[in-house]
PDB file of C-alpha atoms in Angstrom:
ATOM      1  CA  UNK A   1     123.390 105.144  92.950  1.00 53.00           C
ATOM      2  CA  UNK A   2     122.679 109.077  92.225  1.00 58.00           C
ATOM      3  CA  UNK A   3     124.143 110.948  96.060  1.00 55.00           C
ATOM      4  CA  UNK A   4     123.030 114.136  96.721  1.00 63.00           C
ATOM      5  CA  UNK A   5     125.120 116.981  98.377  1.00 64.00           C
ATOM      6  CA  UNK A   6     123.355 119.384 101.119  1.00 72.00           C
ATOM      7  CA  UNK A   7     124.385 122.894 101.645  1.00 78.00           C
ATOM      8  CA  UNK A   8     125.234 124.191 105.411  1.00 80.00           C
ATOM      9  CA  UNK A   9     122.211 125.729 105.436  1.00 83.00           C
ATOM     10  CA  UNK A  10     119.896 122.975 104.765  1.00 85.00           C
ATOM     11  CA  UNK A  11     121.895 120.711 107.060  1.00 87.00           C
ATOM     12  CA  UNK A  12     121.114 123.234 109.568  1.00 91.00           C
ATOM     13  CA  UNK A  13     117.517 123.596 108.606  1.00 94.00           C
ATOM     14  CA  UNK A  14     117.153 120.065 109.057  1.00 92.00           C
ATOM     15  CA  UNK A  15     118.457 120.153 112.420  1.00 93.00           C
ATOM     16  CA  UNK A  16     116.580 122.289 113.693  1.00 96.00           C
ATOM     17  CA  UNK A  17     113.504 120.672 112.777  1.00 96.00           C
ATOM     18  CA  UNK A  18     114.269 118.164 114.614  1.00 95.00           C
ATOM     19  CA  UNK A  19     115.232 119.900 117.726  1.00 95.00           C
ATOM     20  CA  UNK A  20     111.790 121.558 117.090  1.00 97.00           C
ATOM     21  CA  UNK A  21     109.743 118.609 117.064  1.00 96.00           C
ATOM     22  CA  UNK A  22     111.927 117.116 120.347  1.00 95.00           C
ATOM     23  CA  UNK A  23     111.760 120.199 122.475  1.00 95.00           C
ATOM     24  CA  UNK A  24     109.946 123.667 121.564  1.00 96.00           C
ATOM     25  CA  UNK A  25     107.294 121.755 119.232  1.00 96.00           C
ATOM     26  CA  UNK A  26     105.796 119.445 122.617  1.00 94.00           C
ATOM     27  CA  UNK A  27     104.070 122.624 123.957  1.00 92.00           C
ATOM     28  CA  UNK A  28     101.665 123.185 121.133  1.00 95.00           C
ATOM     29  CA  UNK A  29      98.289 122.023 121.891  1.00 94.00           C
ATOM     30  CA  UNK A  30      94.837 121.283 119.656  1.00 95.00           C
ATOM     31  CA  UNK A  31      94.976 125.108 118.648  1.00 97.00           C
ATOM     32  CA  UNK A  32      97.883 125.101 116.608  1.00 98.00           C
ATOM     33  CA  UNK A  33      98.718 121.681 115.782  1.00 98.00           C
ATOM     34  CA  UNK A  34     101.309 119.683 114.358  1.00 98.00           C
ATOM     35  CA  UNK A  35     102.373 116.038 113.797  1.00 97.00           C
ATOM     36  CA  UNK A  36     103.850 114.244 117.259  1.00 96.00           C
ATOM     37  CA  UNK A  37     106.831 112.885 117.211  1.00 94.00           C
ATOM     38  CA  UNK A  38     107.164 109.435 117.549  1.00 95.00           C
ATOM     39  CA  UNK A  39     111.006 108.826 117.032  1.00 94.00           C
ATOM     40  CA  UNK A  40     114.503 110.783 116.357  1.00 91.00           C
ATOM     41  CA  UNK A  41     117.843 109.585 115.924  1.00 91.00           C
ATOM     42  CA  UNK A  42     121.328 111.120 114.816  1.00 88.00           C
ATOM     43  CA  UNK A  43     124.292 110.696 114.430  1.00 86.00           C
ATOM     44  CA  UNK A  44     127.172 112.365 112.403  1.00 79.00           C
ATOM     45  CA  UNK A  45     126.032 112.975 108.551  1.00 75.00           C
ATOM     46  CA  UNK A  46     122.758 111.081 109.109  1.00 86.00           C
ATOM     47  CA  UNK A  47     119.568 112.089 111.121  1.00 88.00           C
ATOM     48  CA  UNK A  48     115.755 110.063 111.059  1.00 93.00           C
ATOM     49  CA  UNK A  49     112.467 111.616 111.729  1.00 92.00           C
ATOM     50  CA  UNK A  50     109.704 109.419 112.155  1.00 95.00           C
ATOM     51  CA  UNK A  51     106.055 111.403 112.331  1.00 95.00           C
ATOM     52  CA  UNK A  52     102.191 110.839 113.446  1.00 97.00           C
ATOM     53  CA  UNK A  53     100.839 110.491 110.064  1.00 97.00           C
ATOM     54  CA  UNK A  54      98.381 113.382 109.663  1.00 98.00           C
ATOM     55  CA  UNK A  55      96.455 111.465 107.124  1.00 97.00           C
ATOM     56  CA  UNK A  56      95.171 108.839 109.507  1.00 97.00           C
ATOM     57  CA  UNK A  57      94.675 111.713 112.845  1.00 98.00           C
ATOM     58  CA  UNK A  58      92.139 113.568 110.479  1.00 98.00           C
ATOM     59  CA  UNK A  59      93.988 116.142 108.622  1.00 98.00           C
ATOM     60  CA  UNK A  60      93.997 114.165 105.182  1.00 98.00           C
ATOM     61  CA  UNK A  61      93.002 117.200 102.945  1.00 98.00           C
ATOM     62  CA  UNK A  62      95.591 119.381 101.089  1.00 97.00           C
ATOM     63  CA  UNK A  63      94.308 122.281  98.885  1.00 97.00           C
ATOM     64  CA  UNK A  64      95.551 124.604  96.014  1.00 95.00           C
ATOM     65  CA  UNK A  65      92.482 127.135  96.350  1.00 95.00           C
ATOM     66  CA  UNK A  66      91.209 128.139  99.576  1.00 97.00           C
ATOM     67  CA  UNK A  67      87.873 129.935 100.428  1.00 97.00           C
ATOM     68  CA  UNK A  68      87.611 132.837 103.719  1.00 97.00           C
ATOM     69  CA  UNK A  69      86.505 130.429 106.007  1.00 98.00           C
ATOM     70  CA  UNK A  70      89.087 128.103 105.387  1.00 98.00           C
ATOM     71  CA  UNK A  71      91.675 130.495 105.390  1.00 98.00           C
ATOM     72  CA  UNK A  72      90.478 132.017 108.629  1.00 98.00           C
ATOM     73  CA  UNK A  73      90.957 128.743 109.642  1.00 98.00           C
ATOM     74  CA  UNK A  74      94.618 129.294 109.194  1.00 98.00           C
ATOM     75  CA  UNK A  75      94.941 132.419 110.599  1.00 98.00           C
ATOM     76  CA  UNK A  76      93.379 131.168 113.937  1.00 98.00           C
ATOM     77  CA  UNK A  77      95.943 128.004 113.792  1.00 98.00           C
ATOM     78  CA  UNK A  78      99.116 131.372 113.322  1.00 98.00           C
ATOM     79  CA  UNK A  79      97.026 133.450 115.884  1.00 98.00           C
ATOM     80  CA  UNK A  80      96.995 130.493 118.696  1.00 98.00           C
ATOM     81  CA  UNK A  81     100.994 129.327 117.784  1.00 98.00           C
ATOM     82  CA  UNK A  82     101.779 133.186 118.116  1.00 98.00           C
ATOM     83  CA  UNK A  83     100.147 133.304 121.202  1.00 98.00           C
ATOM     84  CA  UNK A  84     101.371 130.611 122.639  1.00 97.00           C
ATOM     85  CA  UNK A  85     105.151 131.193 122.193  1.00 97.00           C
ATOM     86  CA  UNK A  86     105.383 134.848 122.772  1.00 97.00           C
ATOM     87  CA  UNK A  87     108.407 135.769 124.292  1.00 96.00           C
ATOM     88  CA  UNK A  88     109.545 132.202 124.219  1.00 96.00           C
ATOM     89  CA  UNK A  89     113.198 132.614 122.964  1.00 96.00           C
ATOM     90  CA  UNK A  90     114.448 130.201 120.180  1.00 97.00           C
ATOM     91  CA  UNK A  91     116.957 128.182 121.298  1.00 96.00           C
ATOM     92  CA  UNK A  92     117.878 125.266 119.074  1.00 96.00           C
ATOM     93  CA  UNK A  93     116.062 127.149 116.458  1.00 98.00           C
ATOM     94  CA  UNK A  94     116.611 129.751 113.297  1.00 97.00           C
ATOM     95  CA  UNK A  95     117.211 132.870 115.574  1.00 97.00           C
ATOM     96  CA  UNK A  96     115.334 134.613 113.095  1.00 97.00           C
ATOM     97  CA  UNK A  97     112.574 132.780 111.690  1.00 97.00           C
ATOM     98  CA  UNK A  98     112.272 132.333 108.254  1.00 97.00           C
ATOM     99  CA  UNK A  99     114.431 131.742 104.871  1.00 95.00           C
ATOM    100  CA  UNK A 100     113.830 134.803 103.383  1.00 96.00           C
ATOM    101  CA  UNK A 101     115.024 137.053 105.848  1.00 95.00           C
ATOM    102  CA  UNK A 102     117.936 139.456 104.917  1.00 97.00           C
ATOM    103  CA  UNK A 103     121.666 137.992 106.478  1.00 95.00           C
ATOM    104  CA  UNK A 104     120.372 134.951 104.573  1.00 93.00           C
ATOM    105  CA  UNK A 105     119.888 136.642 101.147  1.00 94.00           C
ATOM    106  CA  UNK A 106     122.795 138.550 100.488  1.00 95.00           C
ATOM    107  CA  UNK A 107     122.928 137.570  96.794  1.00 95.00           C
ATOM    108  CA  UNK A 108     119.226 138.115  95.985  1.00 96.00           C
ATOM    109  CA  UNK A 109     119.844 141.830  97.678  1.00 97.00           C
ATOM    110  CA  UNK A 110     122.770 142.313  95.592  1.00 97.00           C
ATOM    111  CA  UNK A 111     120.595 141.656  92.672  1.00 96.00           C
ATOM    112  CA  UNK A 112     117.632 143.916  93.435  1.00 97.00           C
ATOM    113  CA  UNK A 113     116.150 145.871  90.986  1.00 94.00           C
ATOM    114  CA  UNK A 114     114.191 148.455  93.313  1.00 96.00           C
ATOM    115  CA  UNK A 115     116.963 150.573  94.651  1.00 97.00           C
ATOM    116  CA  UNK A 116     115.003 153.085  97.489  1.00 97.00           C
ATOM    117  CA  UNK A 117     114.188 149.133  98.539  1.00 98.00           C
ATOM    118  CA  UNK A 118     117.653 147.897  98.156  1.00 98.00           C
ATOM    119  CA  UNK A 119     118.580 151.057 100.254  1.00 98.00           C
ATOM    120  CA  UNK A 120     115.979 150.328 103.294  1.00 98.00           C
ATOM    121  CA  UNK A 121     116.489 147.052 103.253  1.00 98.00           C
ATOM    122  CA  UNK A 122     118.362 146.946 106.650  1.00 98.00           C
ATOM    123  CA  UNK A 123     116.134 149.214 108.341  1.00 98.00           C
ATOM    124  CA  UNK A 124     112.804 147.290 107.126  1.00 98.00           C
ATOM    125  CA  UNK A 125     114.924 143.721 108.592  1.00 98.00           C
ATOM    126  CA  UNK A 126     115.880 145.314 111.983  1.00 97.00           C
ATOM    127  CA  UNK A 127     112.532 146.885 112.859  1.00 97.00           C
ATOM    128  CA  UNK A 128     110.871 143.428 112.191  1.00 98.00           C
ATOM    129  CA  UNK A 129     113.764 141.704 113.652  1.00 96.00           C
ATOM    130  CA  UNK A 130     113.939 143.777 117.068  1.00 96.00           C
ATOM    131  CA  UNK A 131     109.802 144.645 117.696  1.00 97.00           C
ATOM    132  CA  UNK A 132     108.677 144.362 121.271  1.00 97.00           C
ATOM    133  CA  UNK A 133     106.946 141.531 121.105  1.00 98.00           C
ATOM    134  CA  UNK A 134     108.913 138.913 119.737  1.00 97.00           C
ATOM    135  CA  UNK A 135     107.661 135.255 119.466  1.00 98.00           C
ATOM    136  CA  UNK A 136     108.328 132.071 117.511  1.00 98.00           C
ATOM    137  CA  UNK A 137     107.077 132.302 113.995  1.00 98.00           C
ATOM    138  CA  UNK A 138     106.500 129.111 111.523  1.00 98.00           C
ATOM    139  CA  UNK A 139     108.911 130.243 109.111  1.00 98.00           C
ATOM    140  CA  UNK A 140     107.634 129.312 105.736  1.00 98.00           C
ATOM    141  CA  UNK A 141     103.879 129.086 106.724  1.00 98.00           C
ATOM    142  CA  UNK A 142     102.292 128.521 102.977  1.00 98.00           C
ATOM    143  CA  UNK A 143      99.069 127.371 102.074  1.00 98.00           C
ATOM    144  CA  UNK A 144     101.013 123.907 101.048  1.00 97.00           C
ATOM    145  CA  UNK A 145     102.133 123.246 104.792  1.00 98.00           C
ATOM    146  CA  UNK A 146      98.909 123.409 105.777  1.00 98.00           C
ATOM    147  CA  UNK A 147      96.638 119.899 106.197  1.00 98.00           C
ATOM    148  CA  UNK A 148      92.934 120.176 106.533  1.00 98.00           C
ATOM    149  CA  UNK A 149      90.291 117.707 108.243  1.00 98.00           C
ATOM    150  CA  UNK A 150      87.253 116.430 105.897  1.00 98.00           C
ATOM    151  CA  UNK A 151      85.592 119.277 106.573  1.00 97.00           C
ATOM    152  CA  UNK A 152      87.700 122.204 106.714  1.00 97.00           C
ATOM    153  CA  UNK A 153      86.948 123.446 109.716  1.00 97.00           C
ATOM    154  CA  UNK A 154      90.896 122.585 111.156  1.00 98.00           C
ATOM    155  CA  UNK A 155      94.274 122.268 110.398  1.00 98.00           C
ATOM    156  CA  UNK A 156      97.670 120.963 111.127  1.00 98.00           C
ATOM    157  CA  UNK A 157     100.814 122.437 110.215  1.00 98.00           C
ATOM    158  CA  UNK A 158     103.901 120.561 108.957  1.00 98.00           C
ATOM    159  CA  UNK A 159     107.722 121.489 107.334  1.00 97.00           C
ATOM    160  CA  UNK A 160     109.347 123.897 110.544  1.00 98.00           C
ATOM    161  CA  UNK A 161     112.742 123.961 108.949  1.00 97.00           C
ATOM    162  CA  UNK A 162     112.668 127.626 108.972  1.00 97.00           C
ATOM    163  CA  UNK A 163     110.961 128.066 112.378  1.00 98.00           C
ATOM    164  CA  UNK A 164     112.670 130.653 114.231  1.00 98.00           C
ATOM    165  CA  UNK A 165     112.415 133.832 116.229  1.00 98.00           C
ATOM    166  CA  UNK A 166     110.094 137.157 114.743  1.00 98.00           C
ATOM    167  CA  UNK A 167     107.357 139.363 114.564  1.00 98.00           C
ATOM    168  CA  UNK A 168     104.232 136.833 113.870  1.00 98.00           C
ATOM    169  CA  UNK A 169     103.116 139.260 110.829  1.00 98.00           C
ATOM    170  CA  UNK A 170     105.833 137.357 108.518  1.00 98.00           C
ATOM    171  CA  UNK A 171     104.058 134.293 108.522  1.00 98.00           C
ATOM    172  CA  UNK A 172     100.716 136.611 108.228  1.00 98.00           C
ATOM    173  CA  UNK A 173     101.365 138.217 105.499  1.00 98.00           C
ATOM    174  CA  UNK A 174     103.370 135.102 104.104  1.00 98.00           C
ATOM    175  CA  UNK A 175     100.699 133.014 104.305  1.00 98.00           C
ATOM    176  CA  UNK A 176      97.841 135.429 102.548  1.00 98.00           C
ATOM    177  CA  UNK A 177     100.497 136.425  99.452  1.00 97.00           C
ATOM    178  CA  UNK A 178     100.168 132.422  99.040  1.00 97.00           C
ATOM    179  CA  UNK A 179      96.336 131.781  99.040  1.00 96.00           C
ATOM    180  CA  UNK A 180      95.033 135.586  97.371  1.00 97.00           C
ATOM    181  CA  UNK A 181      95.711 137.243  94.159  1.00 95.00           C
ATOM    182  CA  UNK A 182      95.803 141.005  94.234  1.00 96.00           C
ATOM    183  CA  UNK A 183      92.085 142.113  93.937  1.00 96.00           C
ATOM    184  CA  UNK A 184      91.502 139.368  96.712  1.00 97.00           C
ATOM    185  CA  UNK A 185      94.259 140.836  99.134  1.00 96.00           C
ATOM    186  CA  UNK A 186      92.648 144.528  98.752  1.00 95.00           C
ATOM    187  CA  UNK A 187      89.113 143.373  99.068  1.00 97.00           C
ATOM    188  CA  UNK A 188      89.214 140.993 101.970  1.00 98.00           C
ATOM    189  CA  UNK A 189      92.401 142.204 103.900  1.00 97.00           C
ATOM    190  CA  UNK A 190      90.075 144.392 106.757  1.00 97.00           C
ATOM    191  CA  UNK A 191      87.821 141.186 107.177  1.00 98.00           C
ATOM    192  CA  UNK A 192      90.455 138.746 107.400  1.00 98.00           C
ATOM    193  CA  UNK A 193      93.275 140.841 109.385  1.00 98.00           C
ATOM    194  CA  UNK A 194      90.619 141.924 112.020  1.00 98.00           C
ATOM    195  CA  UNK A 195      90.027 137.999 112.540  1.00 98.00           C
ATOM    196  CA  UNK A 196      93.800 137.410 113.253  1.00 98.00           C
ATOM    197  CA  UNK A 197      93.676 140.124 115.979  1.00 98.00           C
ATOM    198  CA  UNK A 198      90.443 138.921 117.128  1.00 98.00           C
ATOM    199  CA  UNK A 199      91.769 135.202 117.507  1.00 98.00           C
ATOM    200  CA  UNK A 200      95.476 136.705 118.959  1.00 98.00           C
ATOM    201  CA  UNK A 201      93.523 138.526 121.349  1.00 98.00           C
ATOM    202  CA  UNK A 202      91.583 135.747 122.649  1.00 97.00           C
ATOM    203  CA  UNK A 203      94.273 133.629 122.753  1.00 98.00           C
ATOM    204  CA  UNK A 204      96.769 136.190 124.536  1.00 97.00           C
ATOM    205  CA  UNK A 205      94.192 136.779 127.000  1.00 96.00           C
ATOM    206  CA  UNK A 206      93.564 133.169 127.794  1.00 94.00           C
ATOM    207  CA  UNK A 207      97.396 132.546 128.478  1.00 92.00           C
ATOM    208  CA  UNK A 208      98.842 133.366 131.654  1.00 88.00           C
ATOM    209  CA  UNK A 209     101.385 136.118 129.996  1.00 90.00           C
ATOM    210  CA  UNK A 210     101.203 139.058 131.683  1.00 90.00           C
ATOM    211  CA  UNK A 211     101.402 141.687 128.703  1.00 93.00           C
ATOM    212  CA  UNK A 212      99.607 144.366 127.375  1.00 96.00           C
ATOM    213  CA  UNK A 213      97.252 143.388 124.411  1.00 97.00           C
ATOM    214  CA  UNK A 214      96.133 146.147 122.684  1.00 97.00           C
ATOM    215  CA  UNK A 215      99.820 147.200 122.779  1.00 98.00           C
ATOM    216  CA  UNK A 216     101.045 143.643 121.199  1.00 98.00           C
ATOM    217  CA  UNK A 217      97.894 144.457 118.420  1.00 98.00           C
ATOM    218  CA  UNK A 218      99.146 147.664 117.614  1.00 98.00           C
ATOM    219  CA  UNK A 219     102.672 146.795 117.146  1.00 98.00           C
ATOM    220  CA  UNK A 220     101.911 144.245 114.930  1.00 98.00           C
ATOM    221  CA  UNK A 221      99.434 146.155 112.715  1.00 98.00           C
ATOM    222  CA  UNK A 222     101.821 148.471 111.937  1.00 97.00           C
ATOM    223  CA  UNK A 223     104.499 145.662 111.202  1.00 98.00           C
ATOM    224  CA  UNK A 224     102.179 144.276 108.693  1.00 98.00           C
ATOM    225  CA  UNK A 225     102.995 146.349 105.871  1.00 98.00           C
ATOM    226  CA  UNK A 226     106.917 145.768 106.830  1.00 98.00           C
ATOM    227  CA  UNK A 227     106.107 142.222 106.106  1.00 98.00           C
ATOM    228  CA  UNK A 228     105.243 142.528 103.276  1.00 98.00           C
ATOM    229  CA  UNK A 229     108.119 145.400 102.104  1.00 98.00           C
ATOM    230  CA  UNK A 230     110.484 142.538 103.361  1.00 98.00           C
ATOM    231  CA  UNK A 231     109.003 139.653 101.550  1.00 98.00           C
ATOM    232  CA  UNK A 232     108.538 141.914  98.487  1.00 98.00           C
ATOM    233  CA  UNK A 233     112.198 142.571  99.325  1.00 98.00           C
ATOM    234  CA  UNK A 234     113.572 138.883  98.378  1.00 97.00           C
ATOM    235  CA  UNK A 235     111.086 138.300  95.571  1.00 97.00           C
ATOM    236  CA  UNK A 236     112.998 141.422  93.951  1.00 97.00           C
ATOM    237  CA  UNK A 237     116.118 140.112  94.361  1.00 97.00           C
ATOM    238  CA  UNK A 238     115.210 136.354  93.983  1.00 96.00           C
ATOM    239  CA  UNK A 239     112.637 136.569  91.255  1.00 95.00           C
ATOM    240  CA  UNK A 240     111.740 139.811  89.619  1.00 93.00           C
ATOM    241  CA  UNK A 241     108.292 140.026  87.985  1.00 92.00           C
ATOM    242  CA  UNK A 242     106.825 137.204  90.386  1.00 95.00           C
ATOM    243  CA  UNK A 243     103.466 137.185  90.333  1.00 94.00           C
ATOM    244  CA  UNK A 244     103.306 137.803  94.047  1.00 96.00           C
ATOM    245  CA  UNK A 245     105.115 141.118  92.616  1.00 95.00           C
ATOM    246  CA  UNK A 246     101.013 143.070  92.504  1.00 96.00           C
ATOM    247  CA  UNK A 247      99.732 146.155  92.993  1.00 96.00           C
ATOM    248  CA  UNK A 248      98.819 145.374  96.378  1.00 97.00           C
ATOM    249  CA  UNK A 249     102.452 144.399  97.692  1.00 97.00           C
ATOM    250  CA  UNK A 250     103.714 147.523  95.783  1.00 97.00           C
ATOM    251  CA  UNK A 251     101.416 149.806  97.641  1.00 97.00           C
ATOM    252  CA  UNK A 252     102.573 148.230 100.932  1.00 97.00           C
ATOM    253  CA  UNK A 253     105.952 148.444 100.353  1.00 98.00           C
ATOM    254  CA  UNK A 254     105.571 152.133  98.926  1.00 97.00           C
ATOM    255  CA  UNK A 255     103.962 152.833 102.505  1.00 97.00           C
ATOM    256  CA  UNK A 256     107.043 151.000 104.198  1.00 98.00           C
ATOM    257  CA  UNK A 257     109.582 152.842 102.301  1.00 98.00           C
ATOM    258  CA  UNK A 258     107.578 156.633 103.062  1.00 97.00           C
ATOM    259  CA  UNK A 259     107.386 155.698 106.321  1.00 96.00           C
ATOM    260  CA  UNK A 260     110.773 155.077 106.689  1.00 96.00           C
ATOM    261  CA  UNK A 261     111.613 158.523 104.507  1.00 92.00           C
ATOM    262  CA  UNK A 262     109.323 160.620 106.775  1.00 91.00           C
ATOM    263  CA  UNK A 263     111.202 159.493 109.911  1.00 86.00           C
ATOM    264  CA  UNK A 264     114.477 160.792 108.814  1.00 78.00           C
TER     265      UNK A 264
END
C-alpha cells in the first residue's frame, strides 16, 4: 500500500474547505453557485467530504477553450460571489485568499528573476491585501473549477481550498490569464472588464450593503493591474518563461511598478 504524506499547508487547505462548505459556503445562492453539502466528518488525521454531484444538478460540462459569452458567464458567477460577501470577514478561512499570495511564496520570491519586481513585491501584496473594500475571493478561480450546464449559459464553481479574504480582482484577473492568450487579453479586456463592473454593480446594488458603488468600482479598477503585477509576481519566481509570462502581463506589471515609482 503506497501512503502519501501532506504538507501543513495542504492539511490546512483542506480544512478550510470544509469549514467553507459547512459555514461561509451556505449563503451563496443560484448566482454564484457551488455544490451543497450533503455530509462532513473529522476527526484527528482524517476528514470526509461528501458533495451534490454537479453532473446530475445540470452543470455536467467542463471546457479547455472558452468563447466571450461563456466566459462572461464566469465573470457574472465572480461578480455575484464578490458581491455577496463583501465585507464578510473570513473566519475559518485563508485570511488572505489565494495560494499565490506573497507570505506563502517566500522561496519563489527568493528566486525571482525581475528585480524592480522582487523589490515592490511587498508594496504590490499590501495594497491588494489592505484595499477598502475587502471581500471573500475564490482563491484559485481557473477556467478548470468552473462546471457548465448543456448550454453554457451557467456555471458552478468547485475546489475552495484557497478561498480566503481579498480584493475580488485576483480571481479576475486569475481567471482571464487562464482562458486568453495575449492578443485575446488586449483585444477583449474593455468588453469583458466593463461586464464585471456592470454585473458587480447590479449585484451590489441589489444587496442590502450600504456602500458606495462607484467608489467600490473604482478601487477595484485600479487594483486590476496590481493583480496581475502580483500574479506575474509568483510565475517569476515559480516558473520563469511561463507562457502566462506575455506582453500583456508585462505591460501591466510595468504600469504597477511606475505607479509605485511615481508615488515615492
Amino acid at each position: 500500500m503506497e501512503y502519501r504524506y501532506f504538507s501543513s499547508e495542504e492539511i490546512k487547505s483542506y480544512e478550510v474547505e470544509m469549514h467553507w462548505y459547512n459555514e461561509l459556503g451556505k449563503q451563496t445562492d443560484d448566482s454564484c453557485r457551488i455544490p451543497k453539502i450533503i455530509h462532513s466528518w473529522q476527526q484527528e488525521g482524517e476528514m470526509l467530504l461528501v458533495m451534490e454531484d454537479l453532473n446530475t444538478s445540470g452543470f455536467p460540462v467542463r471546457k479547455s477553450h472558452v468563447d466571450l459569452s461563456e466566459i462572461k458567464v464566469c465573470l457574472k458567477w465572480l461578480a455575484n460571489f464578490h458581491a455577496q460577501y463583501m465585507h464578510i470577514k473570513p473566519k475559518g478561512l485563508w485570511q488572505i485568499g489565494s495560494y499565490w499570495h506573497l507570505a506563502t511564496r517566500p522561496d519563489e520570491w527568493q528566486q525571482m528573476e525581475n528585480i524592480p519586481l522582487k523589490d515592490a513585491a511587498q508594496a504590490i501584496d499590501s495594497t491588494l491585501s489592505n484595499c477598502k473594500y475587502q471581500t471573500i475571493i475564490h482563491g484559485d478561480a481557473k477556467l478548470a473549477n468552473f462546471c457548465f450546464s448543456n448550454d453554457g449559459r451557467q456555471v458552478a464553481a468547485v475546489d475552495f481550498q484557497y478561498v480566503g479574504g481579498g480584493c475580488g480582482m485576483k480571481d479576475v484577473a486569475y481567471f482571464l490569464s487562464s482562458c486568453l492568450h495575449e492578443e485575446d487579453c488586449q483585444i477583449h479586456e474593455k468588453v469583458l472588464m466593463s461586464y464585471y463592473f456592470d454585473m458587480l454593480t447590479y449585484a451590489l446594488d441589489k444587496s442590502s450593503l450600504v456602500l458606495n458603488i462607484q467608489e467600490v468600482i473604482g478601487e477595484y479598477k485600479r487594483l486590476y493591474r496590481y493583480a496581475w503585477a502580483d500574479f506575474y509576481r509568483f510565475l517569476d519566481g515559480w516558473s520563469p518563461g511561463h507562457w502566462k509570462m506575455h506582453g500583456y502581463s508585462k505591460n501591466m506589471t510595468k504600469q504597477v511598478l511606475d505607479e509605485l515609482q511615481s508615488s515615492r
